Amino acid sequence: MSIATRPGHAALAEELRACFSRPGEALVGIEEELMLLHPETLDLLPRVADVVGGPDPDERLHLELPASQVEIVLPPAGRIDDAVEELRDARSSLARRAGDIGLLAGAGGHPFAALEGVLNSGERYEEMEREFGAIARRQLVFGLHVHVCVRGADRVVAVHDALRSYLPELAALAANAPFQAGRDSGLASVRPTLSGLLPRQGVPPALGSLDAFAADLEWGARAGRVPGPHRWWWELRLHPVHGTIEVRVCDAQATVEDTRGVAAVVRALVHWLAERHDAGDDLPVANTWRIVENRWLAARDGLDAELADVETGEVRPARERWEELLDLLAPTAARLGDAAAFASVRALLRDGGGAARQRAAADGDAHAATRWLADRFGSPH
């Protein structure tokens, strides 16, 4: 959807209303950004084009900005475990295609790679490098994006604006990038510090309405900054092409099982908020800066973070907040057929998340952390 030549935002607002009002099922979609590693050195290997290309393409595998990054894009599924089976198959296909070229791993960032990397060729990526230069080359970050189908123009905006407050909890649960440039960064995830070098990152503004969203997009187009919604890069956004809420805050996970748990709670959380809206609840919309304060602590401390209630300021451990959330979300997950996936979430909580697991496996050695990630790529658990 391009808005660069629109005379005003009214037509775009009408398109957005039509997109989020059309009939649709309660589907979920998963996108996973993974890293290709040199088979001997374990450094990032900028040869994903060789892995993805060929006479027999796998439509689930896509190039991204870094030449060492491959994105798995799955078709919509009715249950998390259906999506997970597809993800297992896609990871297996990717590993076969990588063959002798390289190894694969899932995490929010590479533990010891240089701060700048090689970018893919092509008009889209070359435009990014022209605009952002070295900042584009530093985007060696790998995320897990979960799309959840939500219908109703007012409903989707209400859910989006309320869901912003839960981005720190999701970030803490999925934090999986404690190392950078060969050293322990002191953070649970370095990914937001690198992503934040680009504009329109982090916690998004509250939208208020689809008309206001369309007006913002039109302003961005007129200013030459946002040629379309695809450049609305926040950690949470409405996706006008798919008609989904896209949650982009989570780091890529080491195993399919970890992805299963994170995706399950994202989906349950979105539907729980939608159910509250349907019941007539006035979903609270927090001030952005309060959410950003929690978001920083989630990046620094992961599941060890002490997060503040965005309304009252009461401080509680992230793990405690998650235990309470899981109890609230469990009935919704059961209605969606995703209850079994919550076992994966509880395993992450028990172990302290991906960042804690990496540190335990590495014992201070970033190369050991990378080897551990590569070994875990095809692990069933």
CSV table of N, CA and C in Angstrom, one decimal, residues 13 26 41 44 52 65 85 102 172 184 200 217 238 240 245-246 269 274 292 321 336 340 351 355 363 366 379:
chain,number,residue,atom,x,y,z
A,13,ALA,N,-7.8,6.1,5.1
A,13,ALA,CA,-8.6,5.7,6.3
A,13,ALA,C,-9.7,4.7,5.9
A,26,ALA,N,-9.9,-16.3,13.3
A,26,ALA,CA,-8.9,-16.0,14.4
A,26,ALA,C,-7.6,-16.7,14.1
A,41,THR,N,34.1,-21.0,11.7
A,41,THR,CA,34.4,-19.9,12.6
A,41,THR,C,33.2,-19.5,13.4
A,44,LEU,N,29.0,-14.6,11.4
A,44,LEU,CA,28.0,-14.4,10.5
A,44,LEU,C,28.5,-14.6,9.0
A,52,VAL,N,18.8,-19.4,-0.1
A,52,VAL,CA,17.4,-19.3,-0.5
A,52,VAL,C,17.2,-19.4,-2.0
A,65,LEU,N,17.4,-7.5,5.1
A,65,LEU,CA,18.5,-6.5,4.9
A,65,LEU,C,19.9,-7.0,5.1
A,85,GLU,N,4.3,-26.8,13.8
A,85,GLU,CA,4.7,-27.9,12.9
A,85,GLU,C,5.2,-27.3,11.6
A,102,GLY,N,26.6,-23.4,5.4
A,102,GLY,CA,26.7,-22.8,6.8
A,102,GLY,C,25.8,-23.4,7.8
A,172,ALA,N,10.7,-8.9,28.0
A,172,ALA,CA,11.5,-9.6,29.1
A,172,ALA,C,11.4,-11.1,28.9
A,184,ASP,N,30.0,-9.9,27.1
A,184,ASP,CA,28.7,-9.8,27.7
A,184,ASP,C,28.3,-8.4,27.8
A,200,ARG,N,11.4,5.5,14.2
A,200,ARG,CA,10.1,4.7,14.3
A,200,ARG,C,10.4,3.3,14.9
A,217,LEU,N,0.3,8.5,8.7
A,217,LEU,CA,0.9,7.9,7.5
A,217,LEU,C,1.0,8.9,6.3
A,238,LEU,N,-0.1,-2.1,13.3
A,238,LEU,CA,-1.2,-2.6,12.5
A,238,LEU,C,-0.6,-2.9,11.1
A,240,PRO,N,-1.7,-3.4,7.4
A,240,PRO,CA,-2.8,-3.2,6.5
A,240,PRO,C,-3.0,-4.2,5.4
A,245,ILE,N,-2.8,-7.5,13.8
A,245,ILE,CA,-1.9,-6.8,14.7
A,245,ILE,C,-0.6,-7.6,14.7
A,246,GLU,N,0.5,-6.9,14.4
A,246,GLU,CA,1.8,-7.5,14.3
A,246,GLU,C,2.7,-7.1,15.5
A,269,LEU,N,-2.8,-13.0,24.5
A,269,LEU,CA,-2.9,-11.7,25.1
A,269,LEU,C,-3.7,-10.8,24.1
A,274,ALA,N,-9.1,-8.3,23.2
A,274,ALA,CA,-10.2,-8.1,22.3
A,274,ALA,C,-11.5,-8.6,23.0
A,292,VAL,N,7.9,3.0,28.0
A,292,VAL,CA,9.3,3.0,27.6
A,292,VAL,C,10.3,2.8,28.8
A,321,ARG,N,4.7,-11.0,37.5
A,321,ARG,CA,3.7,-10.4,36.6
A,321,ARG,C,3.3,-11.5,35.5
A,336,LEU,N,-8.8,-21.0,22.2
A,336,LEU,CA,-8.1,-20.9,20.9
A,336,LEU,C,-7.5,-22.2,20.5
A,340,ALA,N,-1.9,-26.1,25.5
A,340,ALA,CA,-0.7,-27.0,25.7
A,340,ALA,C,0.6,-26.2,25.5
A,351,ASP,N,13.7,-21.1,33.6
A,351,ASP,CA,15.1,-21.0,33.3
A,351,ASP,C,15.6,-19.6,33.2
A,355,ALA,N,18.3,-15.4,27.4
A,355,ALA,CA,19.5,-14.7,27.8
A,355,ALA,C,20.2,-15.5,28.9
A,363,ASP,N,29.4,-19.4,29.9
A,363,ASP,CA,30.3,-19.2,31.0
A,363,ASP,C,31.3,-18.1,30.6
A,366,ALA,N,31.8,-15.9,24.4
A,366,ALA,CA,30.8,-15.6,23.4
A,366,ALA,C,30.8,-16.6,22.3
A,379,SER,N,17.0,-28.6,17.7
A,379,SER,CA,16.6,-29.3,18.9
A,379,SER,C,15.1,-29.3,19.1
